[in-house]
Amino acid sequence: MADECSQTGDNITSIFQGNVWKQMKVHHKDKNMFPLYLYFDDFESCNPLGSKSGIHKIGAVYISLAGVPPLYSSTLDNILLAQLFYSSDRTEFGNKKVFTNLIQELKYLETNGICVSTKSGKYQIYFTLFAILGDNLGLNAILGFNESFNSTYFCRICKMSKDITQCSSSLDMSLIRNPINYEEDASSLSFGIKEPCIWNELCCFHVTVQISCDVMHDLLEGTLRYEMAYIINKLINRKYITLPHLNERIKYFKICEADRGNPIPEIKNEHLKKNYITMSASEMLAFVTYFGMIVGDLIPQDDEVWLFYLLTNEIVNILFSKTISKKTVVYLQTLLEEHHVLYSELFNTTLKPKHHILLHYPSLILNIGLPTNLWTMRFEGYHKILKSIANSITSRKNILLSLSIKNQLRLSYKILAKEGFSANVQYKIINPELSSSIRSIIRNTYENLCLDEAFEVSWVKVYNILYKCGFVLESFIDDENNKTCFCRIDQIFIISPNSSDIVFFASRLHTIGYDTHVQAYEVSDETFGSIILRYSEISNITPYSTHHSSDRTLVKSY
């Protein structure tokens, strides 16, 4: 953890480059401190459409280590259950009654910590609450702000009124909440504060400092649902496309495992009538990412609506990047302001509350890290575990106790099995032994590599990232021509079982150029030469797929 904290540089990859963690380390400079994420949300343990809906609605609080790399933290086994309660109890008795015991536990972990015995000795480990995660409704609810986004002051980050946020494309920095003005507003319960934040009792937490947002609800299930509907309507009105033609192209645009998001559903006429497209977060991510490749060849280069889409897609790419430089953060602020102005002008409508929240993302990135490290998709995935347990139990008498015991049994098994943050590698063997020619080729490239246990596989999944023959990897940069180069995987070899030491045999693809109109690379299907890549040598571990249009082959890089 200390090594992570000492990271410096212009790029932001985790919470350790953020301003908040640097301040917390000053306060806990003599302690082995581990930061924690706390997530809150409600879910239905019964049929939400049935007669008992709401009666068994459960509030869940999960905990995860904030400093764990995303490859590990995205695994559901590394999310821990902290508390369960009936949502009706929180409504009736308030946040303080419900969360008092949890806050006391967090105080203990922060001040006393726990003793951990290792082979090298005993260490006292402390934990501190780094951020509280959730959707906007859930965060406003447990942090003590107005839960209605129709209220005058709905934003938990600043004190800008709703009528101003509807037409403002920038922030008024004088209205940003801070510990001083928060205490003044909390004492009078003004500017959207419903009650003082109970989490401020913790030593290193303050609701105006550890600010978090959820890019899934704000963007994918928020503003993009409106914007993509407006964009499609405009393109249809300008006779560039028709809805049946768009749906036909969506139908034959095949999303594979290497692509971003889930397969795209067809767009319904009702969606366009109400200017609101209903899609899941993963479907919307795929739709926005590949929309340029689907219909871009039908749209003129200088169309202002299309330029707005390209601007929107650029914002999406930045917010979902695994590394963001500080210069990019400044650029993102400019993009968001320009985006909001164009949205109001092109579609003659006011900005939504989530548009305003997006304006806070640049400062959020500088303070607590990447949006994808804070989003709630994996936590919501943990709901499925509790729901499946609830569905297997016929009795609803003290369902909270039943769910807690089942969860403790799962955790006990993980501890007894000594399952930690080990390499998560899955594969399908096709050749248990390597031929002499393959061994010779690999040895000529990697002299010190032991191939006694090596074998060939048809696919391999490393930390839930799938690699298959036919997928495309970003191999290197052609410095002479300033081109990004790609290679297509032909064969995959694993050097030893249960390890992430993998060797790819691949064919080089000729990169024709980058098409800014569809925001994708055009490549030639003809290969020129081969390349051998080791997994540890890949600069970008994300695989891509090729998409064929009528006259060319495209690779969407992000």
Coordinates of C-alpha atoms in Angstrom, one line a residue:
M1 CA 0.0 0.0 0.0
A2 CA 2.9 2.4 0.7
D3 CA 4.3 1.8 -2.7
E4 CA 0.9 2.7 -4.3
C5 CA 0.8 5.8 -2.2
S6 CA 4.1 7.0 -3.4
Q7 CA 3.0 7.0 -7.1
T8 CA 3.5 10.4 -8.7
G9 CA 3.1 11.7 -12.2
D10 CA 0.6 13.3 -14.5
N11 CA -1.6 10.2 -15.0
I12 CA -4.4 9.2 -12.7
T13 CA -5.0 5.4 -12.5
S14 CA -6.3 4.9 -9.0
I15 CA -7.3 6.7 -5.8
F16 CA -3.7 7.0 -4.8
Q17 CA -3.1 9.8 -7.2
G18 CA -6.1 11.7 -5.9
N19 CA -6.0 14.7 -3.6
V20 CA -8.2 13.1 -1.0
W21 CA -5.9 10.2 -0.4
K22 CA -2.9 12.4 -0.1
Q23 CA -4.6 14.4 2.6
M24 CA -5.7 11.3 4.4
K25 CA -2.1 9.9 4.4
V26 CA -0.9 13.1 6.0
H27 CA -3.4 12.5 8.9
H28 CA -2.5 8.7 9.1
K29 CA 1.2 9.0 8.2
D30 CA 2.4 6.5 10.9
K31 CA -0.2 3.9 10.2
N32 CA -0.7 1.0 7.8
M33 CA -4.0 2.4 6.5
F34 CA -6.3 0.7 4.0
P35 CA -9.1 2.7 2.4
L36 CA -12.6 1.3 2.1
Y37 CA -15.5 1.8 -0.2
L38 CA -19.0 1.6 1.4
Y39 CA -21.9 1.0 -1.0
F40 CA -25.6 1.4 -0.2
D41 CA -28.7 0.5 -2.1
D42 CA -32.2 -1.0 -1.7
F43 CA -33.4 -4.2 -3.4
E44 CA -36.5 -6.3 -3.4
S45 CA -36.2 -9.8 -2.0
C46 CA -39.6 -10.7 -3.4
N47 CA -41.4 -10.1 -6.6
P48 CA -41.4 -6.3 -7.0
L49 CA -44.6 -6.4 -9.0
G50 CA -46.4 -8.7 -6.6
S51 CA -48.8 -7.9 -3.8
K52 CA -46.0 -8.0 -1.2
S53 CA -43.8 -5.5 -3.0
G54 CA -42.2 -3.1 -0.6
I55 CA -42.9 -5.2 2.5
H56 CA -39.7 -7.1 2.2
K57 CA -37.6 -4.4 0.5
I58 CA -34.1 -4.6 2.0
G59 CA -31.4 -2.0 2.4
A60 CA -28.0 -3.5 1.8
V61 CA -24.5 -2.1 2.7
Y62 CA -21.5 -3.6 1.1
I63 CA -17.8 -3.0 1.8
S64 CA -14.8 -3.4 -0.5
L65 CA -11.1 -2.4 -0.4
A66 CA -10.7 0.8 -2.4
G67 CA -7.0 0.3 -3.1
V68 CA -7.4 -3.1 -4.8
P69 CA -6.7 -3.0 -8.6
P70 CA -9.9 -3.2 -10.7
L71 CA -9.0 -6.7 -12.0
Y72 CA -9.5 -8.0 -8.5
S73 CA -12.2 -5.6 -7.1
S74 CA -14.5 -6.4 -10.0
T75 CA -14.8 -10.0 -8.7
L76 CA -17.9 -10.5 -6.6
D77 CA -16.0 -12.6 -4.1
N78 CA -14.1 -9.5 -3.1
I79 CA -17.2 -7.6 -2.1
L80 CA -18.2 -8.1 1.5
L81 CA -21.6 -7.8 3.1
A82 CA -21.6 -5.2 6.0
Q83 CA -25.3 -4.7 6.9
L84 CA -28.8 -5.6 6.0
F85 CA -32.0 -3.9 7.2
Y86 CA -35.6 -3.4 6.2
S87 CA -35.9 -0.2 4.1
S88 CA -39.1 0.7 6.0
D89 CA -37.1 0.8 9.2
R90 CA -34.8 3.4 7.8
T91 CA -37.7 5.5 6.6
E92 CA -39.4 5.2 10.0
F93 CA -36.5 5.6 12.4
G94 CA -34.0 7.5 10.3
N95 CA -30.4 7.0 9.3
K96 CA -28.8 7.5 12.7
K97 CA -30.7 4.6 14.3
V98 CA -30.0 2.3 11.4
F99 CA -26.3 3.0 10.9
T100 CA -25.1 3.7 14.4
N101 CA -23.6 0.2 15.0
L102 CA -21.9 0.2 11.6
I103 CA -20.4 3.6 12.2
Q104 CA -19.0 2.4 15.6
E105 CA -17.4 -0.6 13.8
L106 CA -15.8 1.7 11.3
K107 CA -14.5 3.9 14.1
Y108 CA -13.0 0.9 15.8
L109 CA -11.2 -0.2 12.5
E110 CA -9.9 3.4 12.1
T111 CA -8.6 3.9 15.6
N112 CA -7.7 0.4 16.8
G113 CA -7.4 -1.7 13.7
I114 CA -6.7 -5.4 13.6
C115 CA -3.6 -7.4 14.1
V116 CA -2.5 -9.6 11.1
S117 CA 0.0 -12.3 11.4
T118 CA 2.2 -13.1 8.4
K119 CA 5.4 -15.1 7.7
S120 CA 7.4 -11.9 8.1
G121 CA 5.8 -10.9 11.4
K122 CA 2.7 -9.3 12.9
Y123 CA 1.3 -6.0 11.6
Q124 CA -1.4 -3.7 12.9
I125 CA -3.7 -2.8 10.0
Y126 CA -6.1 0.1 10.1
F127 CA -9.1 0.8 7.8
T128 CA -10.6 4.2 6.9
L129 CA -13.8 5.0 5.0
F130 CA -12.6 6.5 1.7
A131 CA -15.9 7.0 -0.1
I132 CA -19.6 6.1 0.0
L133 CA -20.9 4.8 -3.3
G134 CA -24.4 4.4 -4.7
D135 CA -26.9 6.0 -7.1
N136 CA -28.0 9.6 -6.7
L137 CA -31.2 8.7 -4.8
G138 CA -29.4 6.3 -2.4
L139 CA -26.5 8.7 -1.7
N140 CA -28.8 11.7 -1.1
A141 CA -30.9 9.5 1.3
I142 CA -28.1 8.3 3.6
L143 CA -26.0 11.4 3.4
G144 CA -28.9 13.6 4.6
F145 CA -29.8 15.6 1.4
N146 CA -33.2 16.0 -0.3
E147 CA -34.2 12.8 -2.0
S148 CA -36.4 14.6 -4.6
F149 CA -34.6 15.8 -7.7
N150 CA -37.5 18.2 -8.3
S151 CA -36.5 20.2 -5.3
T152 CA -34.8 23.5 -5.6
Y153 CA -31.5 22.3 -4.3
F154 CA -31.0 18.7 -5.4
C155 CA -27.2 18.6 -5.8
R156 CA -25.2 17.2 -2.9
I157 CA -22.0 18.7 -4.4
C158 CA -22.9 22.4 -4.8
K159 CA -25.7 24.8 -3.9
M160 CA -26.8 25.8 -7.4
S161 CA -30.6 25.9 -7.7
K162 CA -32.5 23.8 -10.2
D163 CA -33.7 26.6 -12.4
I164 CA -30.1 27.7 -12.9
T165 CA -28.8 24.1 -13.5
Q166 CA -31.4 23.7 -16.3
C167 CA -29.7 26.4 -18.4
S168 CA -26.1 26.6 -17.1
S169 CA -23.3 24.7 -18.9
S170 CA -20.7 25.6 -16.3
L171 CA -20.2 25.6 -12.5
D172 CA -20.2 28.5 -10.1
M173 CA -17.2 27.6 -7.9
S174 CA -18.5 30.0 -5.2
L175 CA -21.4 27.6 -4.7
I176 CA -19.4 24.5 -4.2
R177 CA -20.1 22.9 -0.8
N178 CA -17.2 22.7 1.7
P179 CA -16.9 21.8 5.4
I180 CA -17.3 25.4 6.5
N181 CA -20.5 26.4 4.6
Y182 CA -21.9 22.9 5.1
E183 CA -21.9 23.3 8.9
E184 CA -23.7 26.6 8.5
D185 CA -26.3 25.1 6.2
A186 CA -26.7 21.9 8.2
S187 CA -27.5 23.9 11.4
S188 CA -30.4 25.7 9.6
L189 CA -31.3 22.7 7.4
S190 CA -31.1 24.9 4.3
F191 CA -29.9 24.5 0.7
G192 CA -31.1 20.9 0.3
I193 CA -29.8 19.5 3.6
K194 CA -32.5 17.4 5.3
E195 CA -30.4 16.3 8.3
P196 CA -26.7 16.6 9.3
C197 CA -24.6 13.8 7.7
I198 CA -24.1 11.0 10.3
W199 CA -21.0 9.8 8.5
N200 CA -19.1 13.0 9.4
E201 CA -18.6 11.4 12.9
L202 CA -15.8 9.4 11.3
C203 CA -12.3 10.8 11.8
C204 CA -11.3 11.3 8.1
F205 CA -14.6 11.5 6.4
H206 CA -16.6 14.5 5.4
V207 CA -19.6 14.6 3.0
T208 CA -18.3 17.6 1.1
V209 CA -14.7 16.2 0.7
Q210 CA -15.2 12.5 -0.2
I211 CA -17.7 13.1 -3.0
S212 CA -18.6 10.2 -5.3
C213 CA -20.7 9.9 -8.4
D214 CA -21.9 6.9 -10.4
V215 CA -21.2 7.1 -14.1
M216 CA -23.5 4.2 -14.7
H217 CA -26.6 6.0 -13.5
D218 CA -25.5 9.5 -14.4
L219 CA -24.4 8.7 -18.0
L220 CA -25.4 5.2 -19.3
E221 CA -28.8 5.1 -17.6
G222 CA -29.1 8.9 -17.4
T223 CA -28.3 11.5 -19.9
L224 CA -27.5 9.2 -22.8
R225 CA -31.0 7.8 -22.8
Y226 CA -32.3 11.3 -23.8
E227 CA -29.4 12.3 -26.0
M228 CA -29.4 9.2 -28.2
A229 CA -33.1 9.6 -28.7
Y230 CA -32.8 13.2 -29.8
I231 CA -29.9 12.4 -32.1
I232 CA -31.8 9.6 -33.9
N233 CA -34.9 11.7 -34.2
K234 CA -32.8 14.5 -35.8
L235 CA -31.1 12.1 -38.2
I236 CA -34.4 10.6 -39.2
N237 CA -36.0 14.1 -39.8
R238 CA -33.1 15.0 -42.0
K239 CA -33.7 11.9 -44.1
Y240 CA -30.3 10.3 -43.5
I241 CA -31.7 7.2 -41.9
T242 CA -35.1 5.6 -41.2
L243 CA -36.0 3.6 -38.0
P244 CA -36.4 0.3 -39.9
H245 CA -33.0 0.8 -41.6
L246 CA -31.3 1.6 -38.3
N247 CA -32.8 -1.5 -36.6
E248 CA -31.7 -3.6 -39.6
R249 CA -28.1 -2.4 -39.2
I250 CA -28.3 -3.0 -35.4
K251 CA -29.6 -6.5 -36.0
Y252 CA -26.7 -7.4 -38.3
F253 CA -24.0 -5.6 -36.2
K254 CA -22.7 -8.6 -34.2
I255 CA -21.3 -7.8 -30.8
C256 CA -18.8 -10.5 -29.6
E257 CA -17.1 -11.0 -26.3
A258 CA -14.2 -8.7 -27.2
D259 CA -16.6 -5.8 -27.7
R260 CA -17.6 -3.2 -25.2
G261 CA -21.1 -3.7 -23.6
N262 CA -23.9 -6.1 -24.4
P263 CA -25.7 -6.8 -27.7
I264 CA -27.8 -3.8 -28.8
P265 CA -31.6 -4.2 -28.8
E266 CA -33.7 -2.6 -31.5
I267 CA -35.0 0.9 -31.1
K268 CA -38.7 1.1 -30.7
N269 CA -40.9 3.9 -32.1
E270 CA -42.3 4.6 -28.6
H271 CA -38.7 5.4 -27.5
L272 CA -38.4 8.1 -30.1
K273 CA -41.8 9.6 -29.5
K274 CA -41.0 10.2 -25.8
N275 CA -37.3 11.1 -26.5
Y276 CA -36.2 8.4 -24.1
I277 CA -34.5 5.1 -25.0
T278 CA -34.9 2.3 -22.5
M279 CA -31.7 0.2 -22.4
S280 CA -29.6 -1.4 -19.7
A281 CA -26.3 0.3 -18.9
S282 CA -24.2 -2.3 -20.8
E283 CA -26.5 -2.1 -23.9
M284 CA -26.3 1.7 -23.9
L285 CA -22.5 1.6 -23.6
A286 CA -22.3 -0.6 -26.7
F287 CA -24.9 1.5 -28.6
V288 CA -23.0 4.8 -28.1
T289 CA -19.6 3.2 -28.7
Y290 CA -20.5 1.5 -32.0
F291 CA -23.2 3.9 -33.3
G292 CA -20.7 5.6 -35.5
M293 CA -19.7 2.3 -37.1
I294 CA -23.4 1.3 -37.6
V295 CA -24.7 4.4 -39.4
G296 CA -21.7 6.7 -39.8
D297 CA -21.3 6.1 -43.6
L298 CA -24.9 7.5 -44.1
I299 CA -24.2 10.8 -42.4
P300 CA -22.5 13.9 -44.0
Q301 CA -19.1 14.8 -42.5
D302 CA -20.2 18.3 -41.4
D303 CA -23.6 17.5 -39.9
E304 CA -24.0 19.4 -36.6
V305 CA -26.0 16.6 -35.0
W306 CA -23.4 14.1 -35.9
L307 CA -20.6 16.3 -34.5
F308 CA -22.6 16.4 -31.3
Y309 CA -22.6 12.6 -31.2
L310 CA -18.9 12.5 -31.8
L311 CA -18.4 14.9 -28.9
T312 CA -20.6 12.8 -26.7
N313 CA -18.7 9.6 -27.6
E314 CA -15.4 11.3 -26.8
I315 CA -16.7 12.2 -23.3
V316 CA -17.8 8.6 -22.8
N317 CA -14.4 7.3 -23.9
I318 CA -12.6 9.6 -21.4
L319 CA -14.9 8.7 -18.5
F320 CA -14.4 5.0 -19.1
S321 CA -10.7 5.2 -19.6
K322 CA -8.4 3.2 -17.3
T323 CA -5.9 6.1 -17.3
I324 CA -6.7 9.8 -17.4
S325 CA -4.0 12.5 -17.4
K326 CA -4.5 15.8 -15.6
K327 CA -4.4 17.6 -18.9
T328 CA -7.3 15.3 -20.1
V329 CA -9.3 16.4 -17.0
V330 CA -9.0 20.0 -18.1
Y331 CA -10.0 19.0 -21.6
L332 CA -13.0 17.0 -20.2
Q333 CA -14.3 20.1 -18.5
T334 CA -14.2 22.0 -21.8
L335 CA -15.9 19.1 -23.6
L336 CA -18.7 18.9 -21.0
E337 CA -19.4 22.6 -21.2
E338 CA -19.5 22.6 -25.0
H339 CA -21.6 19.5 -24.9
H340 CA -24.2 21.1 -22.6
V341 CA -24.5 24.2 -24.8
L342 CA -25.0 22.2 -28.0
Y343 CA -27.5 19.9 -26.3
S344 CA -29.7 22.9 -25.3
E345 CA -29.3 24.6 -28.7
L346 CA -29.7 21.6 -31.0
F347 CA -32.7 20.0 -29.3
N348 CA -34.3 23.1 -27.8
T349 CA -34.6 21.6 -24.3
T350 CA -33.4 22.2 -20.8
L351 CA -30.6 20.3 -19.1
K352 CA -31.5 17.4 -16.8
P353 CA -30.2 17.2 -13.2
K354 CA -27.8 14.5 -14.3
H355 CA -26.3 16.8 -16.9
H356 CA -25.4 19.2 -14.0
I357 CA -23.9 16.3 -12.0
L358 CA -21.6 15.4 -14.9
L359 CA -20.1 18.9 -14.7
H360 CA -18.6 17.8 -11.3
Y361 CA -16.8 14.8 -12.8
P362 CA -13.5 16.6 -13.6
S363 CA -13.0 17.7 -10.0
L364 CA -14.1 14.2 -8.8
I365 CA -11.4 12.6 -10.9
L366 CA -8.7 14.8 -9.5
N367 CA -9.9 14.2 -5.9
I368 CA -10.8 10.5 -5.7
G369 CA -9.8 8.8 -9.0
L370 CA -11.4 7.2 -12.0
P371 CA -15.2 7.1 -12.4
T372 CA -15.0 3.4 -13.4
N373 CA -13.5 2.6 -10.0
L374 CA -16.5 4.2 -8.3
W375 CA -19.4 2.9 -10.4
T376 CA -21.9 0.6 -8.9
M377 CA -22.4 -2.0 -11.6
R378 CA -20.4 -4.8 -9.7
F379 CA -22.1 -3.9 -6.4
E380 CA -25.5 -4.2 -8.0
G381 CA -24.3 -7.6 -9.4
Y382 CA -23.9 -8.7 -5.8
H383 CA -27.7 -8.1 -5.3
K384 CA -28.2 -11.2 -7.5
I385 CA -26.4 -13.4 -4.9
L386 CA -28.7 -12.3 -2.1
K387 CA -31.8 -12.4 -4.3
S388 CA -31.0 -16.0 -5.4
I389 CA -30.6 -17.0 -1.7
A390 CA -33.9 -15.3 -0.9
N391 CA -35.7 -17.1 -3.7
S392 CA -34.4 -20.5 -2.5
I393 CA -35.9 -19.8 1.0
T394 CA -39.6 -20.3 1.3
S395 CA -40.0 -18.6 4.7
R396 CA -39.9 -14.8 5.0
K397 CA -39.7 -14.8 8.8
N398 CA -36.5 -12.8 9.6
I399 CA -35.2 -13.0 6.1
L400 CA -32.4 -10.7 7.1
L401 CA -31.0 -13.3 9.5
S402 CA -31.3 -16.0 6.9
L403 CA -29.5 -14.0 4.2
S404 CA -26.7 -13.0 6.7
I405 CA -26.0 -16.6 7.8
K406 CA -25.9 -17.8 4.2
N407 CA -23.5 -15.0 3.4
Q408 CA -21.3 -15.8 6.4
L409 CA -21.1 -19.4 5.2
R410 CA -19.8 -18.3 1.8
L411 CA -17.2 -16.0 3.4
S412 CA -16.1 -18.8 5.8
Y413 CA -15.5 -21.1 2.9
K414 CA -13.4 -18.5 1.2
I415 CA -11.3 -18.1 4.3
L416 CA -10.9 -21.8 4.9
A417 CA -10.0 -22.4 1.3
K418 CA -7.5 -19.6 1.6
E419 CA -8.8 -17.9 -1.5
G420 CA -7.1 -14.6 -1.8
F421 CA -6.3 -12.2 -4.7
S422 CA -4.8 -15.1 -6.8
A423 CA -4.5 -15.2 -10.5
N424 CA -7.9 -15.9 -12.0
V425 CA -7.2 -17.8 -15.2
Q426 CA -9.6 -20.0 -17.1
Y427 CA -9.0 -21.8 -20.4
K428 CA -9.9 -24.7 -22.7
I429 CA -7.1 -27.0 -23.7
I430 CA -6.9 -28.2 -27.3
N431 CA -3.3 -29.5 -27.4
P432 CA -1.8 -30.8 -24.1
E433 CA 1.7 -30.8 -25.5
L434 CA 3.6 -28.4 -27.8
S435 CA 5.1 -29.6 -31.0
S436 CA 8.9 -29.3 -31.4
S437 CA 8.6 -26.5 -33.9
I438 CA 6.4 -24.4 -31.6
R439 CA 8.8 -25.0 -28.7
S440 CA 11.7 -23.9 -30.9
I441 CA 9.9 -20.7 -32.0
I442 CA 9.0 -19.7 -28.4
R443 CA 12.5 -20.5 -27.1
N444 CA 14.1 -18.4 -29.8
T445 CA 12.1 -15.4 -28.6
Y446 CA 12.1 -16.1 -24.8
E447 CA 15.3 -18.0 -24.0
N448 CA 14.7 -18.4 -20.3
L449 CA 11.1 -19.6 -20.5
C450 CA 10.5 -23.2 -19.2
L451 CA 8.1 -25.0 -21.5
D452 CA 7.9 -28.4 -19.7
E453 CA 4.2 -27.8 -18.7
A454 CA 3.2 -25.6 -21.6
F455 CA 0.1 -26.4 -23.6
E456 CA -2.2 -24.8 -26.3
V457 CA -5.7 -23.5 -25.6
S458 CA -8.5 -22.3 -27.8
W459 CA -9.4 -19.5 -25.4
V460 CA -8.2 -18.0 -22.1
K461 CA -9.9 -15.7 -19.7
V462 CA -7.6 -13.7 -17.4
Y463 CA -9.3 -11.7 -14.7
N464 CA -12.6 -12.0 -16.7
I465 CA -11.0 -10.6 -19.8
L466 CA -11.4 -13.1 -22.7
Y467 CA -8.8 -13.8 -25.4
K468 CA -9.8 -16.0 -28.4
C469 CA -8.3 -16.8 -31.7
G470 CA -9.5 -14.1 -34.1
F471 CA -9.5 -11.3 -31.5
V472 CA -7.3 -8.3 -32.2
L473 CA -4.6 -6.9 -29.9
E474 CA -3.0 -3.5 -30.0
S475 CA 0.5 -4.6 -30.6
F476 CA 2.8 -1.5 -30.9
I477 CA 3.0 2.0 -32.2
D478 CA 4.7 2.5 -35.6
D479 CA 6.9 5.5 -34.6
E480 CA 8.0 6.1 -38.1
N481 CA 4.5 6.5 -39.5
N482 CA 2.9 7.5 -36.2
K483 CA 0.3 4.7 -36.6
T484 CA -1.3 2.4 -34.0
C485 CA -0.8 -1.2 -35.2
F486 CA -2.9 -4.2 -34.6
C487 CA -2.4 -8.0 -34.7
R488 CA -4.9 -10.8 -34.9
I489 CA -4.5 -13.7 -32.5
D490 CA -3.8 -17.1 -34.3
Q491 CA -2.7 -19.3 -31.4
I492 CA -2.7 -19.1 -27.6
F493 CA -0.2 -21.0 -25.4
I494 CA -0.2 -21.1 -21.6
I495 CA 3.3 -21.7 -20.1
S496 CA 2.2 -23.4 -16.9
P497 CA -1.2 -24.3 -15.3
N498 CA -3.0 -21.7 -13.1
S499 CA -0.7 -18.9 -14.2
S500 CA -1.1 -15.8 -16.3
D501 CA 2.1 -16.4 -18.3
I502 CA 0.6 -16.6 -21.7
V503 CA 2.1 -16.4 -25.2
F504 CA 0.2 -15.3 -28.3
F505 CA 1.1 -16.1 -31.9
A506 CA -0.5 -13.4 -34.0
S507 CA -0.6 -12.0 -37.5
R508 CA 0.1 -8.3 -38.1
L509 CA -2.7 -6.2 -39.7
H510 CA -1.9 -3.3 -41.9
T511 CA -3.4 -0.1 -40.4
I512 CA -4.8 2.2 -43.2
G513 CA -5.7 5.0 -40.9
Y514 CA -8.0 6.4 -38.3
D515 CA -11.5 7.6 -39.5
T516 CA -12.6 10.4 -37.2
H517 CA -16.1 10.4 -38.7
V518 CA -16.8 6.9 -37.2
Q519 CA -14.0 7.1 -34.6
A520 CA -12.5 3.7 -35.6
Y521 CA -9.4 2.4 -37.2
E522 CA -9.6 1.1 -40.8
V523 CA -7.4 -2.0 -41.3
S524 CA -6.7 -4.4 -44.1
D525 CA -7.8 -8.0 -43.9
E526 CA -4.5 -9.0 -45.5
T527 CA -1.7 -9.7 -43.0
F528 CA 1.9 -9.0 -43.3
G529 CA 4.2 -11.1 -41.1
S530 CA 3.7 -12.6 -37.7
I531 CA 4.5 -11.5 -34.1
I532 CA 4.9 -13.3 -30.8
L533 CA 3.5 -11.5 -27.8
R534 CA 3.8 -12.4 -24.1
Y535 CA 0.8 -11.4 -21.9
S536 CA 3.1 -9.3 -19.6
E537 CA 4.3 -7.3 -22.7
I538 CA 0.9 -6.1 -23.8
S539 CA 0.5 -2.4 -23.2
N540 CA -3.3 -2.5 -23.6
I541 CA -4.8 -5.7 -22.2
T542 CA -8.1 -5.0 -23.8
P543 CA -8.8 -7.2 -26.9
Y544 CA -10.9 -5.9 -29.8
S545 CA -12.8 -7.4 -32.7
T546 CA -13.0 -6.5 -36.3
H547 CA -16.3 -5.3 -37.9
H548 CA -16.9 -5.6 -41.6
S549 CA -18.9 -3.0 -43.5
S550 CA -19.7 -3.1 -47.3
D551 CA -16.2 -1.8 -48.4
R552 CA -13.8 -2.0 -45.4
T553 CA -12.8 -3.5 -42.1
L554 CA -12.9 -1.4 -38.9
V555 CA -11.4 -1.8 -35.4
K556 CA -12.9 0.3 -32.6
S557 CA -10.2 1.2 -30.2
Y558 CA -11.0 2.8 -26.8

